[in-house]
Coordinates of C-alpha atoms and ligand atoms in Angstrom, one line a residue:
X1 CA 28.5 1.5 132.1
X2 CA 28.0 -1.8 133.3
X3 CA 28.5 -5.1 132.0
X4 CA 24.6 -6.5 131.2
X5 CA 23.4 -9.2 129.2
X6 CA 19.6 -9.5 128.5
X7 CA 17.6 -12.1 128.8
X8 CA 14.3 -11.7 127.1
X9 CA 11.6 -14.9 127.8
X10 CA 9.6 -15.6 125.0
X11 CA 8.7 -19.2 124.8
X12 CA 5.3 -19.1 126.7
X13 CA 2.4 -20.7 124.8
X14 CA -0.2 -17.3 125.0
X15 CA -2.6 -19.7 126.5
X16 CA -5.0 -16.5 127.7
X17 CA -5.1 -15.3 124.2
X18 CA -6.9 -18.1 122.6
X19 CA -5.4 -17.8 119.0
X20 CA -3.4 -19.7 117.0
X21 CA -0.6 -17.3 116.7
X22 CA 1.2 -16.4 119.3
X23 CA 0.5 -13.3 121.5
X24 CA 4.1 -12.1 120.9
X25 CA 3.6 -11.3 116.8
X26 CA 0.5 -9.3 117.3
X27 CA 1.2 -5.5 116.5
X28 CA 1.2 -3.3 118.6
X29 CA 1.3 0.1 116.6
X30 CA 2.2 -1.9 113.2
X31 CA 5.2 -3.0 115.5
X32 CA 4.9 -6.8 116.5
X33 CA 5.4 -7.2 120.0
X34 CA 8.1 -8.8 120.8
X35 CA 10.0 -6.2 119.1
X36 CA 9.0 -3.2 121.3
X37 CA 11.3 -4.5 124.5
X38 CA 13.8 -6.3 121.6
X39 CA 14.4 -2.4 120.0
X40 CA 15.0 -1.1 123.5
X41 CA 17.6 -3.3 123.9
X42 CA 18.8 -2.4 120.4
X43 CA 19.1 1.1 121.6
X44 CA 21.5 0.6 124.7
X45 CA 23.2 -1.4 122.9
X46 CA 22.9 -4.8 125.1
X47 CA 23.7 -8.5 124.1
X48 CA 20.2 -10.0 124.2
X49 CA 19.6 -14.1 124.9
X50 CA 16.0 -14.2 123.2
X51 CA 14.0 -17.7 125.0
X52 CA 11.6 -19.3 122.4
X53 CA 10.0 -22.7 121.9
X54 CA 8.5 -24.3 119.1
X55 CA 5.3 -22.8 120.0
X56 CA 7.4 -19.1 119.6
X57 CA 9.8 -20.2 116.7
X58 CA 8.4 -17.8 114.1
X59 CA 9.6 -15.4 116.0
X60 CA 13.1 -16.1 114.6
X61 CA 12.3 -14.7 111.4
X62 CA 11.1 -11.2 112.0
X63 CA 13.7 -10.8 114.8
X64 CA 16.5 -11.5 112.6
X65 CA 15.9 -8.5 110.7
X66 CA 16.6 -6.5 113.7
X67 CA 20.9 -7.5 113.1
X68 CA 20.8 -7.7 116.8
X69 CA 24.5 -7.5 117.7
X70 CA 25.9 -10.6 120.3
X71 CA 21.7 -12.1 119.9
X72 CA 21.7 -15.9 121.0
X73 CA 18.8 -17.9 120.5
X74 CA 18.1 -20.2 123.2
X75 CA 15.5 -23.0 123.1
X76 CA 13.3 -24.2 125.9
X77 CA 11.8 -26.9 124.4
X78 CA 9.2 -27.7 127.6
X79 CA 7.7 -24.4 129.0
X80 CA 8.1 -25.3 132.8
X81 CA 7.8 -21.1 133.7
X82 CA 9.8 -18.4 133.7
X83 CA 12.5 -19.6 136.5
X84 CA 13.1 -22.9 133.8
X85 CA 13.6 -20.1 130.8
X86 CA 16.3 -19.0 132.5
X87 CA 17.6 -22.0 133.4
X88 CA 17.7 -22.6 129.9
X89 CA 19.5 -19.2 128.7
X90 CA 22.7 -19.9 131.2
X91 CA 25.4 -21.0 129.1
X92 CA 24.5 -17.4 127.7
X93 CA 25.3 -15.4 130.8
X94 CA 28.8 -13.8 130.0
X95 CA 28.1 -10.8 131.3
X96 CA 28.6 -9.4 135.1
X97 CA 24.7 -8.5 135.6
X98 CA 21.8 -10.5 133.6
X99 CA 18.9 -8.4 133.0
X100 CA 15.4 -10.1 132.4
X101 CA 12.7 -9.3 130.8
X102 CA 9.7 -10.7 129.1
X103 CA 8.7 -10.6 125.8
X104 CA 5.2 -9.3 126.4
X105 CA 5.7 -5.7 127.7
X106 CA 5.3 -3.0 124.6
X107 CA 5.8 -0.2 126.7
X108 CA 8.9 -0.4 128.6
X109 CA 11.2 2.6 127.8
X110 CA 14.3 3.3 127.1
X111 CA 14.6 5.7 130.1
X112 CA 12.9 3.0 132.7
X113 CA 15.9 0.9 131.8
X114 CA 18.8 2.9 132.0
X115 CA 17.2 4.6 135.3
X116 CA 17.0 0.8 136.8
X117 CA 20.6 0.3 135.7
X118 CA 22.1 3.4 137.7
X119 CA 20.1 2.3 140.7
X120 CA 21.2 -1.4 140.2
X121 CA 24.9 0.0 140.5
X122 CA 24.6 3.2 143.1
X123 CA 22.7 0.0 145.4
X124 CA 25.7 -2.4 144.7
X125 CA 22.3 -4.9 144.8
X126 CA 22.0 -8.3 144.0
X127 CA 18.7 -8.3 142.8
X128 CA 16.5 -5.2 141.6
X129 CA 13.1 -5.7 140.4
X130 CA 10.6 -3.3 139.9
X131 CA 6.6 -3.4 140.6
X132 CA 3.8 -1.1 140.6
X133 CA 0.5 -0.3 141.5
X134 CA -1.8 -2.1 138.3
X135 CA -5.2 -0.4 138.3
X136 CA -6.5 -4.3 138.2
X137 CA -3.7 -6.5 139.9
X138 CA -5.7 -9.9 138.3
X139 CA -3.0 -11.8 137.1
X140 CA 0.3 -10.3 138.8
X141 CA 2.5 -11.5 141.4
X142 CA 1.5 -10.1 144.3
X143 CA 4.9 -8.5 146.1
X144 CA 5.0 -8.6 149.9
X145 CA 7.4 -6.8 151.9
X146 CA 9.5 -8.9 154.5
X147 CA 11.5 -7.4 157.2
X148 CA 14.3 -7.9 154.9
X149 CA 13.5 -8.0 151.6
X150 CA 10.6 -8.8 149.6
X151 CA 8.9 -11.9 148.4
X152 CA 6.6 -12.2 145.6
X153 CA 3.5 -14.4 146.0
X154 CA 2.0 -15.3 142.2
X155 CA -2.4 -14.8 142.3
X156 CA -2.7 -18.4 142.5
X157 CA -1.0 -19.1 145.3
X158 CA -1.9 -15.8 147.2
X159 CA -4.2 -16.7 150.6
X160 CA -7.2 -13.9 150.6
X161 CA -4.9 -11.4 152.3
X162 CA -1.9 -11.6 150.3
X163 CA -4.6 -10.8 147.2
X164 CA -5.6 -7.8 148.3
X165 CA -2.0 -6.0 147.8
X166 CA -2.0 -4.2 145.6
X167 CA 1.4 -3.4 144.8
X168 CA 2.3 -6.2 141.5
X169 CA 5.7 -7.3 140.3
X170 CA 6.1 -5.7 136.9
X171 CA 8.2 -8.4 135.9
X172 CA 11.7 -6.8 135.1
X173 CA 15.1 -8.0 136.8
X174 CA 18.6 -6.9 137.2
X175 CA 20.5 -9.6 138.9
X176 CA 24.2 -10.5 139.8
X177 CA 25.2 -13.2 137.3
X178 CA 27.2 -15.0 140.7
X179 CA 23.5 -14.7 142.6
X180 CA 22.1 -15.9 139.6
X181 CA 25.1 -18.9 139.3
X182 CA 24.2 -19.5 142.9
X183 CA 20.1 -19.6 143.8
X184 CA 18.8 -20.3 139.7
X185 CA 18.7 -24.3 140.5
X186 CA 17.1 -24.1 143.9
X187 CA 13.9 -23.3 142.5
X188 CA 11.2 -26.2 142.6
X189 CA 7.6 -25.9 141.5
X190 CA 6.1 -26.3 144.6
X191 CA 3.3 -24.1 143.9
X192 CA -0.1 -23.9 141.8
X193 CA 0.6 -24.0 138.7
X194 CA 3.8 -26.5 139.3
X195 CA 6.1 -24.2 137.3
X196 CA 9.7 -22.9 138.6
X197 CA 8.6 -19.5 139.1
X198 CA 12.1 -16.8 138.3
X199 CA 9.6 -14.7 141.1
X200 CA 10.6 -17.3 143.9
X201 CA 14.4 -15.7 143.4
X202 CA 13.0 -12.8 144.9
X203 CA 11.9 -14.4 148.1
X204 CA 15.3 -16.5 148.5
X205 CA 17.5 -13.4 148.0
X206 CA 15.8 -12.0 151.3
X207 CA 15.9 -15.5 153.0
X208 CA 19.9 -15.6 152.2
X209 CA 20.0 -11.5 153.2
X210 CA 21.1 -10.5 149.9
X211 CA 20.6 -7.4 148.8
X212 CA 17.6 -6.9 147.1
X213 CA 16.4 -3.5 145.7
X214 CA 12.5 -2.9 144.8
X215 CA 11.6 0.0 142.2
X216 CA 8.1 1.3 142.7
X217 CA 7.5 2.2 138.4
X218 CA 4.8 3.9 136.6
X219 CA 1.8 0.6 135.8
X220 CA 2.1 2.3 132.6
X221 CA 5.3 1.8 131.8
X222 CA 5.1 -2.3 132.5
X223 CA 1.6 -3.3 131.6
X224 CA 2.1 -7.2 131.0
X225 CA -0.3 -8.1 128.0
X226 CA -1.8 -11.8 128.6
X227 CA -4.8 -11.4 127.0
X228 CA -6.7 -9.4 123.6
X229 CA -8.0 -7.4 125.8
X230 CA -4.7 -6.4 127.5
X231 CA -3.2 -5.9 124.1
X232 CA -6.4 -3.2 123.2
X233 CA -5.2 -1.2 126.4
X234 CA -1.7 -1.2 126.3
X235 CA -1.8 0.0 121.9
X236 CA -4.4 2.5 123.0
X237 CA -1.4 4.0 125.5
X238 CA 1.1 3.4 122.7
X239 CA -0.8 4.9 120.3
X240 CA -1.2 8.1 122.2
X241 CA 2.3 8.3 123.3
X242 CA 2.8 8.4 119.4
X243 CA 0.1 11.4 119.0
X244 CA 1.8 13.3 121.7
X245 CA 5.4 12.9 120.2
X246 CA 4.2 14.2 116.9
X247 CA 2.1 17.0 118.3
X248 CA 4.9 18.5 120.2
X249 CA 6.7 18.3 116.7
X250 CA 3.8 20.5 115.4
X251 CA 1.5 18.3 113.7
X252 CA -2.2 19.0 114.4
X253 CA -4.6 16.2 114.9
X254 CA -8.1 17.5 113.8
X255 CA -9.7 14.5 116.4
X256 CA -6.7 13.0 118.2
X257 CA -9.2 9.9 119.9
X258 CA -10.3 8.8 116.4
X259 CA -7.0 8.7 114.8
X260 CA -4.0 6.1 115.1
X261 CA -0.5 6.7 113.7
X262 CA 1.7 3.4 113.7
X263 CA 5.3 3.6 114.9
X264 CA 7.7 4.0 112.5
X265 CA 5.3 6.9 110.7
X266 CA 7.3 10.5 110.3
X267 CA 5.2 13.3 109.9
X268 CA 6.5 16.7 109.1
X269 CA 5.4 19.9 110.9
X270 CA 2.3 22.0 110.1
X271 CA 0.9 19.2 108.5
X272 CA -3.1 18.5 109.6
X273 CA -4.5 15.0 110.3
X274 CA -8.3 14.7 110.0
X275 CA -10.7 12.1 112.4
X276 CA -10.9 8.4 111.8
X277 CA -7.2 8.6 109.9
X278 CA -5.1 5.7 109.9
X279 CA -1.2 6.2 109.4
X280 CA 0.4 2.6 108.8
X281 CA 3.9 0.9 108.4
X282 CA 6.6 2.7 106.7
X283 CA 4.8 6.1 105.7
X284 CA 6.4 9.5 105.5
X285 CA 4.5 12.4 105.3
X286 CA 6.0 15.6 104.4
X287 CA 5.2 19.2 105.9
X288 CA 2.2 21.4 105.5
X289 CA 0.1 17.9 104.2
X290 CA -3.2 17.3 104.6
X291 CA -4.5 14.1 105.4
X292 CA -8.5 14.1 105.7
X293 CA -11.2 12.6 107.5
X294 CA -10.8 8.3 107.3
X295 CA -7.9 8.1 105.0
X296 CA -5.3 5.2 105.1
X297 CA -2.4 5.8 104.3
X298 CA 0.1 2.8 104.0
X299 CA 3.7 2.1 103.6
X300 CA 3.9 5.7 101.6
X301 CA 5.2 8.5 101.2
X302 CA 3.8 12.1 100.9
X303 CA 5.9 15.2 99.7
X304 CA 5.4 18.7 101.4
X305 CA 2.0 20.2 100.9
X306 CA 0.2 16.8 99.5
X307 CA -3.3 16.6 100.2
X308 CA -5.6 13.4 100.7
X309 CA -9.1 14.2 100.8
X310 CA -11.8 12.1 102.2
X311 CA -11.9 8.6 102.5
X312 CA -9.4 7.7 100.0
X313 CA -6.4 5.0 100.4
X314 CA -3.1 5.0 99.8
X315 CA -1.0 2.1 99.8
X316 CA 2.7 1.7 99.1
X317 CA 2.7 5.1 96.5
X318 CA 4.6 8.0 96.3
X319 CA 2.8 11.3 96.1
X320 CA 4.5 14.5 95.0
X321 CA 4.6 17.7 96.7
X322 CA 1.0 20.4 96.5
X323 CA -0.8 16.8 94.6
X324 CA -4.2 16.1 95.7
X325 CA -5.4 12.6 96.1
X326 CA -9.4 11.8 96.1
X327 CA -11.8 12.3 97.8
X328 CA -12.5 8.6 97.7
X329 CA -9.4 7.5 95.9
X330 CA -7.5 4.5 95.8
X331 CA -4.1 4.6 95.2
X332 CA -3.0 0.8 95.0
X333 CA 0.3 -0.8 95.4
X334 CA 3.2 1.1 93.7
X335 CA 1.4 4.2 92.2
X336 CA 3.5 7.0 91.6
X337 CA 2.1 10.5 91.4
X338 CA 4.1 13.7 90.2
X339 CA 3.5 17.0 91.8
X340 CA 0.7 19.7 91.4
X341 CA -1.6 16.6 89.9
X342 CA -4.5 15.5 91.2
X343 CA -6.3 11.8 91.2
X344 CA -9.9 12.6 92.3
X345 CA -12.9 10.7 93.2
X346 CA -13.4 7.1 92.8
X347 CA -10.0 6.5 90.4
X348 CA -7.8 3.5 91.3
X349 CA -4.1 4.2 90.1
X350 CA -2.3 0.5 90.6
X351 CA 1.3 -0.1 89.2
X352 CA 1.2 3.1 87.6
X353 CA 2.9 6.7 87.2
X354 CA 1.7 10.1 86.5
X355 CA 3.7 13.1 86.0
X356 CA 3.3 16.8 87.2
X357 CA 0.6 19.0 86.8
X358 CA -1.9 15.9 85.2
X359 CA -5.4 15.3 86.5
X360 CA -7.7 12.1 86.3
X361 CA -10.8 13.6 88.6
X362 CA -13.6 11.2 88.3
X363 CA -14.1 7.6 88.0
X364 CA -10.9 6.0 86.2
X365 CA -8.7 3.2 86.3
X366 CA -5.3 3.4 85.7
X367 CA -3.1 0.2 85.6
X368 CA 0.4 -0.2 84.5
X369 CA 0.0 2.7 82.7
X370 CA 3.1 5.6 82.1
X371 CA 1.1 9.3 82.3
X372 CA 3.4 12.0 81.6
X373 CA 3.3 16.1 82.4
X374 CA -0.1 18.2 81.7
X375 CA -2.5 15.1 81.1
X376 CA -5.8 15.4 81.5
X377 CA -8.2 11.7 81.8
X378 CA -11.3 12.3 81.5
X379 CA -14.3 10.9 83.4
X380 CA -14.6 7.5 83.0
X381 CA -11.6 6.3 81.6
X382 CA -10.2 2.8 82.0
X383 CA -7.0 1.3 80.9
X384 CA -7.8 -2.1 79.7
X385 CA -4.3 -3.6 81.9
X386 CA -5.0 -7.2 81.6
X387 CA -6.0 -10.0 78.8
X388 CA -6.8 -12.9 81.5
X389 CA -3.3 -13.8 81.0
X390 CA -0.6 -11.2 81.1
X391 CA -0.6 -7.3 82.0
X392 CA 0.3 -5.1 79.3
X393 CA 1.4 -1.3 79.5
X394 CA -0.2 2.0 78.6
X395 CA 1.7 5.4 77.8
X396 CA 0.1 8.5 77.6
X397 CA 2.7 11.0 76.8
X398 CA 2.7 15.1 78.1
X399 CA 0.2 17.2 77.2
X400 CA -2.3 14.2 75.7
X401 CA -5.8 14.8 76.4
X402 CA -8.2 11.8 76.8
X403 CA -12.0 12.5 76.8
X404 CA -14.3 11.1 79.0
X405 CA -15.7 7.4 78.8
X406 CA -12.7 6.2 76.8
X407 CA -11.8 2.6 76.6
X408 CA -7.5 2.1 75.9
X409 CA -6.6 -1.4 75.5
X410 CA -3.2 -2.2 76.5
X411 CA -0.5 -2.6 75.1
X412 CA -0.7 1.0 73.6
X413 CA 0.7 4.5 73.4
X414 CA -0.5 8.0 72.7
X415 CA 2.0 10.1 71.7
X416 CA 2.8 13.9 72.7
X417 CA 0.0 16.2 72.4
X418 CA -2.8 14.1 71.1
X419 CA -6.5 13.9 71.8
X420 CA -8.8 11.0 72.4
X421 CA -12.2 11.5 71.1
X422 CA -14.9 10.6 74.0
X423 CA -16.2 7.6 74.6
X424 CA -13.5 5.8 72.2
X425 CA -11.9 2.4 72.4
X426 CA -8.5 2.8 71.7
X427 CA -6.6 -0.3 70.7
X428 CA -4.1 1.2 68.1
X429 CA -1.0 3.6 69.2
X430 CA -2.2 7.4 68.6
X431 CA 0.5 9.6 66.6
X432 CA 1.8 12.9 68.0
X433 CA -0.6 16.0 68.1
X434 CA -3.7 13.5 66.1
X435 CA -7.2 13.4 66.9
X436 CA -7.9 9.5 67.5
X437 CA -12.0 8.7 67.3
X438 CA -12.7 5.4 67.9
X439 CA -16.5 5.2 68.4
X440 CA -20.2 5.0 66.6
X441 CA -21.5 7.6 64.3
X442 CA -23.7 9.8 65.8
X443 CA -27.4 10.1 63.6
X444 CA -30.0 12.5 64.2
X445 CA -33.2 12.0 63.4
X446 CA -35.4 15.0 63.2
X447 CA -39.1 14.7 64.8
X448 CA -38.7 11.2 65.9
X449 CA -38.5 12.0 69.6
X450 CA -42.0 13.4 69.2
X451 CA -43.5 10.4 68.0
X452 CA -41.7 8.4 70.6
X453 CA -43.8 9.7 73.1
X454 CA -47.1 9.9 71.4
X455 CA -46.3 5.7 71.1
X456 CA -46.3 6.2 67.5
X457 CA -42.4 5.6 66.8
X458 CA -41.8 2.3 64.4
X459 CA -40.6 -0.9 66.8
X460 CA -37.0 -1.0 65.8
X461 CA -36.0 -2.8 68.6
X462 CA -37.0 -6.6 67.9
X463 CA -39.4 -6.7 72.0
X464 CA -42.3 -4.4 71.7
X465 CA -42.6 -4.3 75.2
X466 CA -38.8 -3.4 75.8
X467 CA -39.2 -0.7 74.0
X468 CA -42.7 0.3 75.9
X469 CA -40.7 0.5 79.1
X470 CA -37.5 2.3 77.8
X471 CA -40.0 5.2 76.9
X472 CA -42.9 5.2 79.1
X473 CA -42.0 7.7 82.2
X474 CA -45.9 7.5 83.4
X475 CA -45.6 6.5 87.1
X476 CA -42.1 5.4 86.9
X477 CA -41.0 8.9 88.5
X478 CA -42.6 10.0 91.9
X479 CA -43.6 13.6 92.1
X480 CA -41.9 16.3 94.6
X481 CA -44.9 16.1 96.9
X482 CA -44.5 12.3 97.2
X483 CA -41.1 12.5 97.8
X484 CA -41.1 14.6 100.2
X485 CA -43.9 12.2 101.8
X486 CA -41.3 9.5 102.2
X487 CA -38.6 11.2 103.5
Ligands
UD1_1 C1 4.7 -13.0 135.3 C2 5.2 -13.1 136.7 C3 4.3 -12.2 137.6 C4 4.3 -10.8 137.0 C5 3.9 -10.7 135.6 C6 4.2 -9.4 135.0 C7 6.2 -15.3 137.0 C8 6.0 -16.7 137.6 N1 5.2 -14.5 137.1 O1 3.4 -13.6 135.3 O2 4.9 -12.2 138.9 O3 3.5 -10.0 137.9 O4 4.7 -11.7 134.8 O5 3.7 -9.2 133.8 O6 7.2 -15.1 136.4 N2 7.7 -17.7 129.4 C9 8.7 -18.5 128.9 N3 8.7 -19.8 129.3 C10 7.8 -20.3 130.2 C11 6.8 -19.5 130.7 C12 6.7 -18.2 130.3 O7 9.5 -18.1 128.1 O8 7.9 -21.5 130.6 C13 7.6 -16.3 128.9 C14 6.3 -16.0 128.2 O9 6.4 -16.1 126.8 C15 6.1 -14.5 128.5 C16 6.9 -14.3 129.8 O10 7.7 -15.5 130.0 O11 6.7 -13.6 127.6 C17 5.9 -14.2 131.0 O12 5.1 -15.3 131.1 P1 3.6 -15.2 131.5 O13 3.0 -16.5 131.5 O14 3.0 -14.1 130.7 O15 3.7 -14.7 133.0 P2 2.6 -14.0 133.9 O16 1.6 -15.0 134.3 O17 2.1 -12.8 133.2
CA2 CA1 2.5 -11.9 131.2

């Protein structure tokens, strides 16, 4: 193996991208993307030099998560181009080879690198650089062949003819730290954009016959991203490289097109994956799973044989294995949800667990509540969570059964075995195995329906006319025939 250090250029000010932030911390597959080439790197185990500027400084923070072994920030305070970036990175060079590379290729892989490496050596070269055919060179360096060696000519400086090749540096170096030593302070900015262009090395390695090798790559493989819509087409690749890797691991995407799966997802075989689903972050997904049609799921994690249904959202929860979340369910930050349970449509669980076999179907809330084995909430239930000050916490021990509409106001427990009356408000604990009713009185009264609708029922209301629109259903309700008029 050769001696390499990388150098990685980051300090450019995303002018093309128009934003605030720069173009380096915008995901690309929930992966930021500086970190794409930086993880590469990672994996062949090479020293990196990382360039930034202020403009690039907040970089620093999510690359030092990485633990990069032998990393060395290097600042270039006044972005004078890529040739002045590495400049700037020298005192860093300790290696026999320095390999460049900037921060704005996602898609460079593992194998592209270690492929340039063996040719670098087999060549004894001074230089390697690769290029490619772009499907729209706009942008790129133009490379023109010499008699010996190459130069590369940057779009603003090409002449008409020199824009018409085709053939683009992709912007990746291996290079001879003694070339390097030698040629990096002859470059002027002489040129267009009066920057010291690192592309000009290219040109003076074939003026000085050094040995330069050219590696004709897939466009693919080295799209540079300048602007948004660069970054659009270079996640849409990433994102299907992703679908591919987990389909050959036996994972069937229902509508592969409509679906995006972020990088550091793990999905286990035989699991389906319905259109319009979003995998994000941190999630693992467990085998034989089914995620359905314009679910999110986020930062979670699914045991084998979970299902989410329709349009529901889960978001840094845990789900447990043959459980069945929505359809149209919202599982907020930090639920936790036994096995064989099942949280159905429109219930929000939030800072909350439920044990196995337990079911809250239709319409609930549950926050920083405690559920435990074979509950069943009923439709309509809401745990009262918060005062306006604090949060307070709800338990609802096994086997408890809680009917439908009921109110519990935290902080409050209901002990093994009870049952809530529906449509209670339950503000005192609930003893073992007791029936707790906490609501109005029903009264009949016999006939009184009758005179309602005759219009000869007493006012009892306090507004006459309230009471004349409560129980009047003349004209309010459209017949079948109109109906089916308007539709
Ligand atoms: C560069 C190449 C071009 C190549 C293309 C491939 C040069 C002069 N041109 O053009 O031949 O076809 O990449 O994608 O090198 N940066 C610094 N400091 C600076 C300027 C830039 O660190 O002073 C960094 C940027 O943050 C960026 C990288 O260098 O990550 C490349 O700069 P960019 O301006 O994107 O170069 P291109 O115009 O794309
Ligand atoms: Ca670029």
């Amino acid at each position: 193996m050769m001696n390499i250090r990388a150098i990685v250029l980051a300090a450019g000010q995303s002018v093309r991208f128009k934003t605030k932030k720069t173009k380096l911390l915008f995901d690309v597959c929930g992966r930021p993307m500086i970190l794409h080439p930086l993880m590469v790197l990672q994996e062949l185990g090479l020293p990196v030099s990382l360039v930034l500027s202020n403009k690039t400084s907040a970089v620093k923070d999510i690359v030092s998560e990485l633990g990069l072994p032998q990393l060395a920030y290097v600042d270039q305070s006044e972005q004078l181009g890529t040739g002045h970036a590495v400049q700037c990175s020298r005192a860093t060079w300790d290696q026999d080879n320095v390999l460049i590379l900037y921060g704005d290729m996602p898609l460079v892989t593992k194998e592209l690198l270690l492929d340039m490496q063996q040719k670098h050596a087999e060549q004894d070269a001074d230089v390697t650089f690769l290029s490619t055919y772009a499907n729209n060179p706009h942008g790129y360096g133009r490379v023109i062949e010499l008699e010996a060696g190459y130069k590369i000519v940057e779009e603003k400086d090409c002449n008409e003819q020199e824009r018409a090749v085709e053939l683009v540096n992709a912007g990746i170096y291996l290079i001879k730290r003694s070339f390097l030593e030698e040629y990096i302070d002859s470059l002027d900015a002489n040129n267009a954009s009066q920057e010291f262009y690192l592309t000009d090395l290219v040109g003076k390695a074939a003026a000085q016959d050094k040995k330069t090798q050219m590696i004709k790559v897939a466009y693919d493989d080295v799209r540079g991203v300048n602007t948004l819509k660069q970054l659009w087409e270079v996640e849409q690749i990433k994102r299907a490289r992703i679908i591919h890797h987990w389909m050959r691991e036996g994972v069937r995407f229902e509508f592969a097109q409509t679906t995006h799966v972020d990088c550091d997802v793990e999905i286990g075989a035989d699991t389906v994956i319905g259109a319009g689903v979003q995998l994000l972050g941190k999630t693992i997904i467990g085998q034989e799973c089914q995620i359905k049609q314009y679910s999110v799921v986020e930062n979670s994690k699914l045991a084998d044989g979970a299902r989410v249904l329709a349009h529901s959202v889960v978001n840094n929860s845990r789900v447990g294995s043959n459980t069945v979340i929505g359809p149209f369910a919202h599982l907020n930050t930090n639920a936790t949800i036994g096995r064989d349970s099942h949280i159905g449509n429109f219930v929000e669980v939030k800072n909350s667990t439920v044990g196995y076999h337990s079911k809250a179907k239709h319409l609930t809330y549950l926050g920083n509540a405690r559920l435990g084995d074979h509950v069943n909430v009923g439709a309509g239930t809401i745990t009262c969570n918060y005062d306006g000050i604090s949060k307070h916490e709800t338990v609802i021990k096994d086997n408890v059964f809680v009917g439908s509409n009921s109110t519990i106001i935290a902080p409050v427990h209901i002990e093994k075995d009870a049952y809530v009356a529906a449509g209670s408000t339950i503000n005192r604990n609930v003893p073992e195995k007791s029936l707790a009713i906490a609501r109005e009185r029903q009264t009949n009264k016999p006939g009184y329906a009758e005179k309602l609708r005759q219009g000869k029922a007493p006012d009892t209301s306090g507004s006459s006319s309230d009471t004349e629109n409560t129980y009047s259903f003349k004209g309010a309700v459209k017949t079948d025939t109109e109906c089916k008029q308007n539709v």
